[in-house]
Coordinates of C-alpha atoms in Angstrom, one line a residue:
Chain V
M160 CA 110.5 156.6 126.1
E161 CA 106.5 157.5 124.8
L162 CA 103.3 155.4 126.6
K163 CA 100.7 154.6 123.8
V164 CA 96.9 153.6 125.0
I165 CA 95.3 151.3 122.1
E166 CA 91.1 150.7 122.7
N167 CA 89.9 147.5 122.1
A168 CA 92.8 145.7 121.7
T169 CA 92.2 141.8 121.8
C170 CA 94.1 139.4 123.6
T171 CA 94.0 136.0 122.9
F172 CA 95.2 133.8 125.6
C173 CA 91.9 131.3 125.8
G174 CA 89.0 130.6 123.4
C175 CA 87.5 134.0 124.7
V176 CA 89.1 136.2 122.5
C177 CA 88.1 139.0 124.3
D178 CA 88.3 142.3 122.3
D179 CA 87.5 144.8 125.0
I180 CA 90.9 145.2 127.2
E181 CA 92.5 148.4 127.4
L182 CA 96.5 148.5 126.5
H183 CA 98.9 150.9 128.1
A184 CA 102.5 150.0 126.3
D185 CA 106.0 151.9 126.3
D186 CA 108.4 150.7 123.7
M187 CA 109.1 147.6 125.8
R188 CA 106.5 146.5 127.5
I189 CA 102.6 146.7 128.2
H190 CA 102.3 148.2 131.6
Q191 CA 98.8 148.0 132.1
A192 CA 95.7 145.9 130.3
K193 CA 91.8 146.8 132.1
R194 CA 89.3 144.7 132.2
A195 CA 91.6 141.8 131.3
C196 CA 90.7 138.9 133.9
I197 CA 93.4 137.3 135.7
L198 CA 94.9 135.2 132.2
G199 CA 95.5 138.1 130.4
K200 CA 96.7 140.0 132.6
S201 CA 100.0 137.8 132.9
W202 CA 99.7 137.5 129.1
F203 CA 100.3 141.1 127.7
L204 CA 102.6 141.5 131.0
N205 CA 105.2 138.7 130.3
H206 CA 106.5 139.7 126.9
T207 CA 108.5 142.6 125.6
A208 CA 109.7 143.4 123.1
E209 CA 113.8 142.5 124.1
K210 CA 114.8 140.4 122.3
K211 CA 115.8 137.2 125.8
Y212 CA 116.6 134.7 122.6
P213 CA 118.9 134.6 119.8
E214 CA 116.9 134.8 116.3
A215 CA 117.7 130.7 116.0
L216 CA 119.0 127.9 117.3
I217 CA 119.8 124.6 115.3
D218 CA 121.2 121.8 117.2
G219 CA 120.5 123.7 120.6
Q220 CA 123.3 126.2 119.3
P221 CA 122.3 130.0 118.9
A222 CA 122.1 130.3 113.8
S223 CA 120.9 133.0 111.4
L224 CA 117.6 133.5 109.9
D225 CA 118.6 132.2 106.6
D226 CA 120.6 129.3 108.4
A227 CA 117.6 128.1 109.8
I228 CA 115.1 128.7 107.5
Q229 CA 117.7 126.7 104.9
V230 CA 117.4 123.8 107.5
A231 CA 113.8 123.6 108.6
A232 CA 113.1 123.3 105.0
N233 CA 115.1 120.8 103.7
Y234 CA 114.2 118.2 106.9
L235 CA 111.1 118.9 105.5
Y236 CA 111.7 117.7 102.2
D237 CA 113.2 115.2 102.6
A238 CA 111.2 113.4 105.0
D239 CA 109.1 110.1 104.0
M240 CA 105.9 111.8 106.8
P241 CA 105.9 114.8 107.6
L242 CA 104.4 116.3 109.9
V243 CA 102.2 119.9 110.6
Y244 CA 101.6 120.9 114.1
G245 CA 99.8 123.3 116.1
M246 CA 98.5 126.2 115.2
S247 CA 97.2 127.8 118.0
N248 CA 98.7 130.0 120.1
T249 CA 99.1 131.4 116.1
T250 CA 97.3 133.9 114.0
C251 CA 94.7 132.5 110.4
E252 CA 97.8 134.0 108.3
A253 CA 100.0 131.8 109.8
Q254 CA 97.7 129.4 109.1
K255 CA 96.9 129.7 106.2
E256 CA 100.9 129.6 105.1
C257 CA 101.4 126.0 106.9
V258 CA 99.2 124.3 105.3
A259 CA 99.8 125.8 101.9
M260 CA 103.1 124.3 103.4
A261 CA 101.5 120.5 104.4
D262 CA 100.1 120.8 100.4
L263 CA 103.7 121.4 99.4
L264 CA 104.9 118.3 101.1
G265 CA 101.9 116.4 101.1
A266 CA 102.8 116.0 104.9
L267 CA 100.1 115.6 107.7
L268 CA 98.5 118.9 109.3
D269 CA 96.0 118.7 112.4
S270 CA 95.9 121.5 115.4
H271 CA 95.1 121.4 118.8
T272 CA 91.5 119.6 118.0
S273 CA 92.6 116.0 117.9
L274 CA 93.8 116.2 121.1
Chain I
M112 CA 76.0 137.8 133.3
Q113 CA 74.7 139.0 129.8
K114 CA 71.3 140.5 130.2
S115 CA 69.9 140.6 126.4
K116 CA 65.8 141.3 125.0
F117 CA 65.4 137.3 125.4
L118 CA 67.0 137.0 128.5
P119 CA 66.2 139.6 130.5
R120 CA 67.3 138.0 134.5
G121 CA 70.8 138.0 132.8
R122 CA 72.2 134.6 134.9
K123 CA 68.4 133.8 136.3
D124 CA 67.6 132.7 132.9
R125 CA 70.4 130.7 132.1
T126 CA 70.8 126.3 132.9
V127 CA 74.5 125.2 133.5
V128 CA 74.6 121.4 134.1
M129 CA 77.9 119.8 134.8
V130 CA 79.3 116.3 133.3
D131 CA 82.7 115.6 134.9
I132 CA 83.6 112.2 136.7
R133 CA 84.5 115.0 140.1
E134 CA 83.2 118.1 141.9
T135 CA 85.7 121.0 140.8
K136 CA 84.9 124.0 140.8
S137 CA 82.8 125.0 137.3
A138 CA 80.4 122.6 139.2
K139 CA 79.5 125.0 142.4
A140 CA 78.2 127.6 140.0
A141 CA 76.8 125.0 137.9
D142 CA 72.8 124.6 139.3
H143 CA 73.1 120.7 138.4
F144 CA 76.0 119.0 138.1
L145 CA 75.9 115.3 137.1
Q146 CA 79.2 113.2 139.2
V147 CA 79.7 110.5 135.2
R148 CA 81.6 108.0 135.9
P149 CA 84.8 107.5 134.9
G150 CA 85.1 106.0 131.2
K151 CA 80.7 106.3 130.8
D152 CA 80.5 108.6 129.0
F153 CA 79.6 107.5 125.8
E154 CA 76.7 104.9 126.8
L155 CA 76.0 108.3 128.7
L156 CA 75.3 109.8 125.8
T157 CA 73.7 107.2 124.0
I158 CA 71.6 106.7 126.6
M159 CA 70.3 110.3 126.3
R160 CA 70.1 110.3 122.9
A161 CA 68.1 106.9 122.9
M162 CA 65.9 108.6 125.8
I163 CA 65.2 111.9 123.9
K164 CA 62.9 109.0 121.3
D165 CA 61.2 107.7 124.2
Q166 CA 62.9 104.7 124.1
E167 CA 63.1 101.2 126.0
I168 CA 66.5 101.9 128.5
S169 CA 66.5 99.1 131.3
E170 CA 67.7 100.5 134.8
A171 CA 71.0 98.1 134.4
E172 CA 72.4 100.7 132.5
V173 CA 72.0 103.6 133.6
A174 CA 73.6 102.9 137.2
A175 CA 76.6 101.4 134.9
T176 CA 77.2 105.2 134.3
G177 CA 76.5 106.7 137.9
V178 CA 74.1 108.2 137.0
S179 CA 70.5 108.1 138.3
M180 CA 67.4 107.6 136.1
E181 CA 64.9 110.0 138.1
V182 CA 68.5 112.8 137.4
L183 CA 68.4 111.7 132.9
R184 CA 64.9 112.3 132.9
D185 CA 64.6 115.5 134.3
L186 CA 67.9 116.6 133.0
I187 CA 66.1 115.3 129.5
D188 CA 62.9 117.0 130.3
Q189 CA 64.9 120.7 130.4
M190 CA 66.9 120.5 127.6
K191 CA 63.8 119.9 125.9
K192 CA 61.8 123.1 127.3
A193 CA 65.0 125.0 126.8
K194 CA 64.6 127.3 123.8
F195 CA 68.3 127.6 122.9
G196 CA 70.4 125.2 124.2
V197 CA 74.8 124.1 123.5
M198 CA 76.0 121.2 124.0
F199 CA 80.3 122.8 125.3
F200 CA 82.8 119.6 125.8
G201 CA 86.7 119.9 125.5
M202 CA 89.0 117.1 126.4
G203 CA 87.5 115.1 130.0
L204 CA 85.7 113.7 126.6
S205 CA 88.6 113.8 123.6
M206 CA 90.9 112.1 125.4
T207 CA 89.1 109.0 127.4
R208 CA 88.6 106.1 126.4
G209 CA 86.2 105.8 123.3
K210 CA 87.9 109.3 122.7
H211 CA 87.1 111.0 119.3
M212 CA 83.6 108.8 119.7
N213 CA 82.7 110.1 122.6
A214 CA 82.8 114.5 120.3
A215 CA 81.0 112.1 117.9
A216 CA 78.6 110.4 119.7
L217 CA 77.9 114.2 121.7
L218 CA 77.5 116.2 118.3
T219 CA 74.9 113.6 117.4
F220 CA 73.5 113.8 120.6
A221 CA 73.7 117.7 119.6
A222 CA 71.5 116.4 115.8
E223 CA 69.4 115.0 117.2
M224 CA 68.1 117.4 119.4
N225 CA 67.4 119.6 117.7
A226 CA 64.2 117.3 116.5
F227 CA 63.1 118.7 119.7
T228 CA 64.1 122.5 120.2
K229 CA 67.6 124.9 118.9
F230 CA 70.9 122.5 120.3
V231 CA 74.2 123.3 118.8
A232 CA 77.5 122.0 120.8
M233 CA 81.5 123.9 121.1
P234 CA 84.4 122.3 121.9
M235 CA 85.9 124.8 125.4
R236 CA 88.8 125.0 123.9
G237 CA 92.6 126.0 126.2
H238 CA 94.1 127.8 123.5
G239 CA 94.2 131.1 122.0
N240 CA 92.9 130.6 117.9
V241 CA 92.5 127.4 117.5
T242 CA 88.4 127.7 115.7
G243 CA 91.1 130.0 113.7
A244 CA 93.6 126.4 112.8
D245 CA 89.2 125.0 112.2
V246 CA 88.2 127.5 110.4
I247 CA 91.6 127.8 108.0
M248 CA 92.1 124.1 107.8
R249 CA 87.5 123.1 107.1
W250 CA 88.9 125.9 104.3
Q251 CA 91.6 125.0 102.0
T252 CA 91.2 121.5 102.7
G253 CA 87.5 120.4 103.7
Y254 CA 88.6 118.8 106.8
P255 CA 88.9 120.0 110.3
F256 CA 92.0 118.0 111.5
G257 CA 93.8 114.9 111.5
I258 CA 94.2 115.1 107.4
S259 CA 96.6 113.7 105.3
L260 CA 98.0 115.2 102.6
N261 CA 100.1 112.2 100.9
R262 CA 98.4 111.1 98.3
G263 CA 98.5 114.3 97.4
Y264 CA 94.4 115.5 98.2
P265 CA 92.9 115.8 101.6
R266 CA 91.9 113.1 103.2
Y267 CA 90.2 113.0 107.2
N268 CA 90.7 109.1 109.8
P269 CA 90.7 111.2 113.5
G270 CA 92.5 108.3 115.1
E271 CA 95.2 107.9 112.7
F272 CA 96.3 111.6 111.4
S273 CA 96.1 112.7 114.5
T274 CA 99.2 113.9 116.1
V275 CA 98.7 111.8 119.0
D276 CA 98.1 108.9 117.5
V277 CA 100.9 109.2 114.7
L278 CA 103.6 110.2 117.3
V279 CA 102.6 107.7 119.6
R280 CA 103.3 105.0 116.6
G281 CA 105.9 106.5 115.1
D282 CA 104.8 107.3 111.9
T283 CA 105.8 110.3 111.0
D284 CA 109.9 111.3 110.5
C285 CA 109.5 114.8 110.5
A286 CA 108.0 117.1 112.5
F287 CA 106.5 120.9 112.9
I288 CA 105.4 123.2 115.4
I289 CA 103.8 126.0 115.6
G290 CA 102.3 127.6 117.9
A291 CA 102.1 124.8 120.2
D292 CA 104.5 122.9 123.1
P293 CA 103.4 118.9 123.1
G294 CA 106.5 118.2 124.6
A295 CA 104.9 119.7 127.5
T296 CA 102.1 118.0 127.2
M297 CA 102.2 115.4 125.4
P298 CA 102.0 111.5 126.4
K299 CA 105.9 110.2 127.5
P300 CA 105.8 108.2 123.7
A301 CA 104.6 110.5 121.7
I302 CA 107.2 113.2 123.3
D303 CA 110.0 110.4 123.0
H304 CA 109.5 110.4 119.0
L305 CA 110.0 114.4 118.5
A306 CA 113.7 114.0 120.2
K307 CA 113.8 111.0 118.0
V308 CA 112.8 112.9 114.6
P309 CA 114.3 115.9 113.4
T310 CA 111.6 118.0 115.0
I311 CA 111.5 122.5 114.1
V312 CA 109.7 124.8 116.1
L313 CA 108.1 128.3 116.1
D314 CA 108.3 129.9 119.9
P315 CA 108.0 133.8 120.8
H316 CA 109.9 131.3 123.9
V317 CA 112.5 128.2 124.2
T318 CA 110.7 126.1 124.8
H319 CA 110.1 122.4 126.4
T320 CA 109.6 121.8 122.2
S321 CA 113.0 123.1 121.5
R322 CA 115.0 121.8 123.8
L323 CA 114.3 118.8 121.7
S324 CA 113.9 120.1 118.4
R325 CA 117.7 120.7 116.0
V326 CA 115.8 123.9 114.6
H327 CA 113.7 126.3 116.9
I328 CA 112.7 129.7 115.2
T329 CA 111.5 132.5 117.8
T330 CA 108.6 135.0 116.5
A331 CA 106.8 137.5 117.9
P332 CA 104.1 136.3 120.1
A333 CA 100.5 137.0 118.1
G334 CA 99.2 139.0 119.4
I335 CA 100.8 141.3 121.7
A336 CA 103.6 141.9 118.2
A337 CA 102.3 140.9 115.5
P338 CA 99.2 141.7 114.1
G339 CA 97.2 139.1 112.2
T340 CA 93.2 137.4 113.2
G341 CA 91.8 135.4 115.8
Y342 CA 88.5 133.2 116.3
R343 CA 86.5 133.5 118.9
M344 CA 86.1 130.4 120.3
D345 CA 81.5 131.3 118.4
E346 CA 83.4 131.1 115.3
V347 CA 83.8 135.3 115.6
P348 CA 86.5 136.3 113.9
M349 CA 88.4 139.7 115.4
P350 CA 91.8 141.4 114.4
L351 CA 94.5 141.6 116.4
K352 CA 95.9 145.0 117.9
P353 CA 99.8 143.9 118.5
A354 CA 101.0 146.7 121.5
L355 CA 104.7 146.5 121.1
N356 CA 107.6 145.8 118.1
S357 CA 109.5 142.9 118.3
P358 CA 112.9 142.2 117.3
Y359 CA 111.7 138.7 115.7
P360 CA 109.5 137.6 112.0
S361 CA 105.9 137.0 112.8
D362 CA 105.0 133.6 112.7
E363 CA 103.1 133.9 108.9
E364 CA 106.8 135.5 107.2
V365 CA 108.1 132.3 108.5
V366 CA 106.2 129.9 107.4
R367 CA 105.9 131.8 104.1
R368 CA 109.4 131.6 103.7
I369 CA 110.4 128.1 105.3
K370 CA 107.2 126.3 102.6
E371 CA 108.8 129.0 99.6
A372 CA 112.6 127.7 100.4
I373 CA 110.8 123.6 99.6
A374 CA 109.0 125.3 97.2
E375 CA 112.7 125.6 95.2
K376 CA 112.7 121.7 95.0
P377 CA 112.3 119.8 92.7
D378 CA 107.4 118.4 93.4
W379 CA 108.3 114.9 95.8
M380 CA 105.3 113.5 93.6
T381 CA 107.3 113.5 90.6
N382 CA 110.7 112.9 92.3
Q383 CA 109.2 110.9 95.6
P384 CA 106.5 108.8 95.0
Q385 CA 105.2 107.9 98.3
M386 CA 104.9 104.4 97.7
I387 CA 106.0 100.5 97.8
E388 CA 106.1 99.6 93.8
S389 CA 105.5 95.9 94.5
Q390 CA 102.5 96.8 95.9
V391 CA 100.3 99.0 94.2

């Protein structure tokens, strides 16, 4: 397994978004997060590339991604007042897709800011 | 702490004032600590707004907030003398009595301080990219959060369209949760409603919310195995540099695919108008 070093990586655990982290990683996990704080270290070191969970769950049962996407789309479309919420631990690109989806649905749209 | 051209002595050139209902660890790191009586944030902010303009305040009104007149006078004096002030605020302000009106009072206070010196207000963020969510929603809809699109155009009203209120009242009949775990953090009536309606969760882990949801989709963790952009608390965008290759798809890809699946269905505005005809 090859060890790679990523310079100036960005930590998205908290709102500070430090961008001077040095990550040492192999294919499976991150071994070192230099200059990260205690929260950042646990954030980087606790995520792995393992397949720990099924790709999707429908009613608690493992399901395929394609089925889950279809079922999710049906629930959202059938609802009179769907809610799109969260968007904090994700990328701006995904957030943009969420806004577009909420627009298509005529949904409520909200983030952690309202808390 | 960072030294700069205007603050050559670093922390020594800065003043931190902590306002809280109890003396926390952060209070020890601050230069001054103001203990405000619980539920009196709005009153304290309104009194301070009056005091910066030298308006008359009764001693009794000040005493009710738990802070003395001398302390407030001294604080306002220091604030006016500052070259650049920042008011950081968190959930203690927006989740107690008065809710978003407390935040509104603080924002007005910060705006009014600019008659004397440069002042800004900044919400303290708990999670990674909440600021990004604000920025993206502002860019796309014109409003930062608490938005309803159910008339086909965006409307903004925190208290009515904010999630906790919507869930506690039981207004919504389907919830799509991404990058959040309300099942672990929200008040119980809100969680009960999430369990009642079909809930869809996108998360790198099977969370508390996933356990009460109908659909859970595992996604790659942003910034660790998924690329993209994240906003720092002071609204500076940062590129994310993923170190791992995840076996799961990114949030972006899954949301786009759900959106495309919805787009294939007939438009709801013409087919399922959300209005009661007799009331129009």
